[in-house]
């Protein structure tokens, strides 16, 4: 939903529903869900409150639809890496990590929309919370499947570790606690994958890094 075009020229070309979503995204990200009213969204979208309610029954429905679009971007990242690296699950895992790493600069300015939204929506029955929880569950299932395809002996545990790192990196980027977060994220995910591929106490196979080894790693492609 973002564009390099100036906002006025971009908005003028969007259909009404897309203008509303574009305005809602900008305001929810910059000011928060609770602080932004429907009137502010209408003014930002150059429309009226009545027009918003024609497309979205409630503000909560608008929030949920915005988060569905955000979730679709994340799911599309899985689709892209599966298409780019067919039959190469290790590269698919790293591709998903790279998608997160490349998005960290934006998160450092505006925050993760899921984390921000959960903080503002404590009620788990809220439709937007349900969107987030369904998205996270699907994302977990997809990562478990890739880890299983990669031959990791405990794909659920590997997925848990990768998820902790991906989500932790986003929080760290948001609060500025860790420098070079993207590079560190990639190295950690690579280490998780390679450690899980090497049985405890066994020598690493060609292309795998020896757990705890320093210096350059030979990476299996």
mmCIF file of C-alpha atoms in Angstrom:
data_model
loop_
_atom_site.group_PDB
_atom_site.id
_atom_site.type_symbol
_atom_site.label_atom_id
_atom_site.label_comp_id
_atom_site.label_asym_id
_atom_site.label_seq_id
_atom_site.Cartn_x
_atom_site.Cartn_y
_atom_site.Cartn_z
ATOM 1 C CA UNK A 1 0.000 0.000 0.000
ATOM 2 C CA UNK A 2 3.012 2.291 0.075
ATOM 3 C CA UNK A 3 4.313 4.158 -2.939
ATOM 4 C CA UNK A 4 7.119 6.448 -3.996
ATOM 5 C CA UNK A 5 4.594 8.847 -5.555
ATOM 6 C CA UNK A 6 3.604 11.893 -3.534
ATOM 7 C CA UNK A 7 0.617 11.186 -1.350
ATOM 8 C CA UNK A 8 -1.853 13.672 -2.908
ATOM 9 C CA UNK A 9 -1.247 12.356 -6.437
ATOM 10 C CA UNK A 10 -1.406 8.758 -5.221
ATOM 11 C CA UNK A 11 -4.623 9.250 -3.267
ATOM 12 C CA UNK A 12 -6.332 10.964 -6.191
ATOM 13 C CA UNK A 13 -5.854 7.831 -8.301
ATOM 14 C CA UNK A 14 -7.103 5.324 -5.744
ATOM 15 C CA UNK A 15 -10.687 4.003 -5.614
ATOM 16 C CA UNK A 16 -12.607 5.099 -2.484
ATOM 17 C CA UNK A 17 -12.111 1.860 -0.526
ATOM 18 C CA UNK A 18 -8.366 1.833 -1.209
ATOM 19 C CA UNK A 19 -8.100 5.520 -0.254
ATOM 20 C CA UNK A 20 -9.696 4.724 3.084
ATOM 21 C CA UNK A 21 -7.354 1.790 3.726
ATOM 22 C CA UNK A 22 -4.332 3.846 2.658
ATOM 23 C CA UNK A 23 -5.294 6.631 5.075
ATOM 24 C CA UNK A 24 -6.047 4.187 7.880
ATOM 25 C CA UNK A 25 -2.678 2.485 7.449
ATOM 26 C CA UNK A 26 -0.762 5.760 7.674
ATOM 27 C CA UNK A 27 -2.680 6.989 10.704
ATOM 28 C CA UNK A 28 -2.774 3.685 12.595
ATOM 29 C CA UNK A 29 0.960 3.232 12.084
ATOM 30 C CA UNK A 30 1.957 6.770 13.026
ATOM 31 C CA UNK A 31 -0.555 7.553 15.782
ATOM 32 C CA UNK A 32 -2.022 4.269 16.972
ATOM 33 C CA UNK A 33 -5.394 2.625 16.580
ATOM 34 C CA UNK A 34 -7.103 4.072 19.648
ATOM 35 C CA UNK A 35 -6.017 7.662 19.052
ATOM 36 C CA UNK A 36 -7.298 7.758 15.477
ATOM 37 C CA UNK A 37 -10.981 8.419 14.923
ATOM 38 C CA UNK A 38 -13.092 7.752 11.868
ATOM 39 C CA UNK A 39 -13.328 11.481 11.136
ATOM 40 C CA UNK A 40 -9.538 11.766 10.969
ATOM 41 C CA UNK A 41 -9.406 8.834 8.569
ATOM 42 C CA UNK A 42 -12.105 10.421 6.414
ATOM 43 C CA UNK A 43 -10.202 13.696 6.216
ATOM 44 C CA UNK A 44 -6.956 11.911 5.399
ATOM 45 C CA UNK A 45 -8.697 9.889 2.686
ATOM 46 C CA UNK A 46 -10.429 12.995 1.311
ATOM 47 C CA UNK A 47 -13.843 11.426 1.840
ATOM 48 C CA UNK A 48 -16.613 11.377 4.459
ATOM 49 C CA UNK A 49 -17.439 9.285 7.513
ATOM 50 C CA UNK A 50 -20.582 8.116 5.739
ATOM 51 C CA UNK A 51 -18.462 6.829 2.853
ATOM 52 C CA UNK A 52 -16.230 4.918 5.260
ATOM 53 C CA UNK A 53 -19.238 3.215 6.855
ATOM 54 C CA UNK A 54 -20.496 2.221 3.418
ATOM 55 C CA UNK A 55 -17.330 0.161 2.969
ATOM 56 C CA UNK A 56 -16.657 -0.857 6.582
ATOM 57 C CA UNK A 57 -19.453 -1.498 9.052
ATOM 58 C CA UNK A 58 -17.378 -0.333 12.022
ATOM 59 C CA UNK A 59 -13.940 1.073 12.784
ATOM 60 C CA UNK A 60 -13.039 -2.344 14.194
ATOM 61 C CA UNK A 61 -13.845 -3.890 10.818
ATOM 62 C CA UNK A 62 -11.550 -1.349 9.157
ATOM 63 C CA UNK A 63 -8.718 -2.198 11.572
ATOM 64 C CA UNK A 64 -9.205 -5.911 10.891
ATOM 65 C CA UNK A 65 -9.119 -5.406 7.131
ATOM 66 C CA UNK A 66 -5.927 -3.353 7.363
ATOM 67 C CA UNK A 67 -4.258 -6.122 9.369
ATOM 68 C CA UNK A 68 -5.480 -8.742 6.879
ATOM 69 C CA UNK A 69 -3.609 -6.824 4.184
ATOM 70 C CA UNK A 70 -0.474 -6.654 6.348
ATOM 71 C CA UNK A 71 -0.750 -10.399 7.055
ATOM 72 C CA UNK A 72 -1.130 -11.105 3.340
ATOM 73 C CA UNK A 73 2.221 -9.366 2.722
ATOM 74 C CA UNK A 74 3.902 -11.738 5.175
ATOM 75 C CA UNK A 75 2.227 -14.795 3.674
ATOM 76 C CA UNK A 76 3.301 -13.612 0.231
ATOM 77 C CA UNK A 77 6.901 -13.695 1.460
ATOM 78 C CA UNK A 78 6.509 -17.434 2.083
ATOM 79 C CA UNK A 79 5.017 -17.848 -1.383
ATOM 80 C CA UNK A 80 7.947 -15.989 -2.967
ATOM 81 C CA UNK A 81 10.699 -17.982 -1.271
ATOM 82 C CA UNK A 82 8.963 -21.268 -2.095
ATOM 83 C CA UNK A 83 8.805 -20.195 -5.758
ATOM 84 C CA UNK A 84 12.388 -18.864 -5.816
ATOM 85 C CA UNK A 85 13.954 -21.878 -4.069
ATOM 86 C CA UNK A 86 11.930 -24.949 -5.075
ATOM 87 C CA UNK A 87 13.158 -28.043 -3.303
ATOM 88 C CA UNK A 88 15.644 -25.975 -1.246
ATOM 89 C CA UNK A 89 13.968 -25.614 2.157
ATOM 90 C CA UNK A 90 17.090 -24.249 3.897
ATOM 91 C CA UNK A 91 17.154 -21.344 1.463
ATOM 92 C CA UNK A 92 13.425 -20.873 1.941
ATOM 93 C CA UNK A 93 13.902 -20.495 5.693
ATOM 94 C CA UNK A 94 16.696 -17.987 5.153
ATOM 95 C CA UNK A 95 14.559 -16.188 2.571
ATOM 96 C CA UNK A 96 11.805 -15.637 5.124
ATOM 97 C CA UNK A 97 14.399 -14.405 7.632
ATOM 98 C CA UNK A 98 15.796 -12.064 4.977
ATOM 99 C CA UNK A 99 12.301 -10.635 4.373
ATOM 100 C CA UNK A 100 12.062 -9.789 8.071
ATOM 101 C CA UNK A 101 15.642 -8.448 8.201
ATOM 102 C CA UNK A 102 15.046 -6.140 5.248
ATOM 103 C CA UNK A 103 11.909 -4.751 6.906
ATOM 104 C CA UNK A 104 13.635 -3.862 10.174
ATOM 105 C CA UNK A 105 14.571 -0.280 9.181
ATOM 106 C CA UNK A 106 10.896 0.565 8.643
ATOM 107 C CA UNK A 107 9.950 -1.116 11.907
ATOM 108 C CA UNK A 108 12.588 0.924 13.731
ATOM 109 C CA UNK A 109 10.638 4.059 12.747
ATOM 110 C CA UNK A 110 7.022 2.911 12.951
ATOM 111 C CA UNK A 111 7.044 -0.365 14.854
ATOM 112 C CA UNK A 112 5.643 -3.753 13.940
ATOM 113 C CA UNK A 113 1.927 -3.351 13.126
ATOM 114 C CA UNK A 114 1.085 -6.665 14.826
ATOM 115 C CA UNK A 115 2.973 -5.850 18.027
ATOM 116 C CA UNK A 116 1.566 -2.328 18.136
ATOM 117 C CA UNK A 117 -1.982 -3.555 17.518
ATOM 118 C CA UNK A 118 -1.846 -6.295 20.158
ATOM 119 C CA UNK A 119 -0.648 -3.731 22.699
ATOM 120 C CA UNK A 120 -3.726 -1.601 21.954
ATOM 121 C CA UNK A 121 -6.245 -4.434 21.653
ATOM 122 C CA UNK A 122 -6.119 -6.563 24.823
ATOM 123 C CA UNK A 123 -9.490 -8.194 24.116
ATOM 124 C CA UNK A 124 -8.717 -11.442 22.266
ATOM 125 C CA UNK A 125 -12.260 -11.502 20.871
ATOM 126 C CA UNK A 126 -11.599 -8.293 18.923
ATOM 127 C CA UNK A 127 -11.793 -9.066 15.195
ATOM 128 C CA UNK A 128 -8.355 -7.556 14.569
ATOM 129 C CA UNK A 129 -6.789 -9.701 17.313
ATOM 130 C CA UNK A 130 -8.361 -12.743 15.690
ATOM 131 C CA UNK A 131 -6.825 -11.754 12.351
ATOM 132 C CA UNK A 132 -3.384 -11.570 13.982
ATOM 133 C CA UNK A 133 -3.756 -14.875 15.814
ATOM 134 C CA UNK A 134 -4.918 -16.708 12.680
ATOM 135 C CA UNK A 135 -2.041 -15.201 10.725
ATOM 136 C CA UNK A 136 0.535 -16.213 13.335
ATOM 137 C CA UNK A 137 -0.858 -19.753 13.497
ATOM 138 C CA UNK A 138 -0.692 -20.109 9.725
ATOM 139 C CA UNK A 139 2.823 -18.665 9.649
ATOM 140 C CA UNK A 140 3.906 -21.210 12.275
ATOM 141 C CA UNK A 141 2.383 -24.105 10.314
ATOM 142 C CA UNK A 142 4.177 -23.030 7.157
ATOM 143 C CA UNK A 143 7.533 -22.731 8.901
ATOM 144 C CA UNK A 144 7.104 -26.137 10.554
ATOM 145 C CA UNK A 145 6.418 -27.642 7.132
ATOM 146 C CA UNK A 146 9.552 -26.070 5.652
ATOM 147 C CA UNK A 147 11.671 -27.211 8.599
ATOM 148 C CA UNK A 148 10.317 -30.733 8.198
ATOM 149 C CA UNK A 149 11.126 -30.651 4.484
ATOM 150 C CA UNK A 150 14.644 -29.523 5.386
ATOM 151 C CA UNK A 151 15.033 -32.730 7.375
ATOM 152 C CA UNK A 152 15.292 -31.074 10.778
ATOM 153 C CA UNK A 153 14.610 -33.792 13.362
ATOM 154 C CA UNK A 154 12.386 -31.566 15.524
ATOM 155 C CA UNK A 155 10.713 -29.062 13.162
ATOM 156 C CA UNK A 156 8.405 -27.709 15.872
ATOM 157 C CA UNK A 157 11.329 -26.815 18.139
ATOM 158 C CA UNK A 158 13.307 -25.326 15.247
ATOM 159 C CA UNK A 159 10.265 -23.249 14.272
ATOM 160 C CA UNK A 160 9.869 -22.018 17.850
ATOM 161 C CA UNK A 161 13.497 -20.895 17.965
ATOM 162 C CA UNK A 162 13.306 -19.203 14.556
ATOM 163 C CA UNK A 163 10.052 -17.474 15.509
ATOM 164 C CA UNK A 164 11.512 -16.202 18.785
ATOM 165 C CA UNK A 165 14.437 -14.726 16.837
ATOM 166 C CA UNK A 166 12.335 -13.175 14.050
ATOM 167 C CA UNK A 167 9.869 -11.571 16.449
ATOM 168 C CA UNK A 168 12.556 -10.604 18.936
ATOM 169 C CA UNK A 169 14.514 -8.867 16.190
ATOM 170 C CA UNK A 170 11.463 -6.776 15.346
ATOM 171 C CA UNK A 171 11.034 -5.709 18.970
ATOM 172 C CA UNK A 172 14.753 -4.924 19.247
ATOM 173 C CA UNK A 173 14.638 -2.863 16.055
ATOM 174 C CA UNK A 174 11.617 -1.002 17.396
ATOM 175 C CA UNK A 175 13.234 -0.109 20.711
ATOM 176 C CA UNK A 176 16.740 0.385 19.286
ATOM 177 C CA UNK A 177 18.397 -1.971 21.756
ATOM 178 C CA UNK A 178 20.518 -3.926 19.237
ATOM 179 C CA UNK A 179 22.653 -2.550 16.435
ATOM 180 C CA UNK A 180 23.093 -4.357 13.101
ATOM 181 C CA UNK A 181 19.896 -6.246 13.908
ATOM 182 C CA UNK A 182 19.359 -7.497 10.354
ATOM 183 C CA UNK A 183 22.836 -8.996 9.977
ATOM 184 C CA UNK A 184 22.694 -10.542 13.433
ATOM 185 C CA UNK A 185 19.251 -11.965 12.699
ATOM 186 C CA UNK A 186 20.499 -13.734 9.569
ATOM 187 C CA UNK A 187 23.515 -15.225 11.341
ATOM 188 C CA UNK A 188 21.388 -16.514 14.214
ATOM 189 C CA UNK A 189 18.785 -18.132 11.944
ATOM 190 C CA UNK A 190 21.539 -19.797 9.908
ATOM 191 C CA UNK A 191 23.006 -21.130 13.148
ATOM 192 C CA UNK A 192 19.653 -22.491 14.301
ATOM 193 C CA UNK A 193 19.051 -24.317 11.029
ATOM 194 C CA UNK A 194 22.549 -25.793 10.829
ATOM 195 C CA UNK A 195 22.560 -26.825 14.496
ATOM 196 C CA UNK A 196 19.264 -28.662 14.096
ATOM 197 C CA UNK A 197 20.551 -30.417 10.986
ATOM 198 C CA UNK A 198 23.592 -31.746 12.879
ATOM 199 C CA UNK A 199 22.796 -34.480 15.449
ATOM 200 C CA UNK A 200 24.152 -33.739 18.919
ATOM 201 C CA UNK A 201 27.747 -34.919 19.166
ATOM 202 C CA UNK A 202 28.044 -35.693 15.449
ATOM 203 C CA UNK A 203 30.568 -34.086 13.158
ATOM 204 C CA UNK A 204 28.992 -31.570 10.755
ATOM 205 C CA UNK A 205 28.590 -32.711 7.193
ATOM 206 C CA UNK A 206 30.107 -30.807 4.287
ATOM 207 C CA UNK A 207 28.492 -27.416 3.963
ATOM 208 C CA UNK A 208 27.416 -27.207 7.596
ATOM 209 C CA UNK A 209 29.043 -24.989 10.172
ATOM 210 C CA UNK A 210 30.540 -26.651 13.213
ATOM 211 C CA UNK A 211 28.403 -25.547 16.183
ATOM 212 C CA UNK A 212 30.170 -22.781 18.074
ATOM 213 C CA UNK A 213 32.868 -22.400 15.421
ATOM 214 C CA UNK A 214 34.370 -18.967 14.969
ATOM 215 C CA UNK A 215 35.262 -17.307 11.693
ATOM 216 C CA UNK A 216 33.800 -17.869 8.294
ATOM 217 C CA UNK A 217 31.246 -20.623 7.711
ATOM 218 C CA UNK A 218 30.970 -22.877 4.699
ATOM 219 C CA UNK A 219 27.354 -22.622 3.701
ATOM 220 C CA UNK A 220 25.397 -25.292 1.951
ATOM 221 C CA UNK A 221 23.571 -23.938 -1.051
#
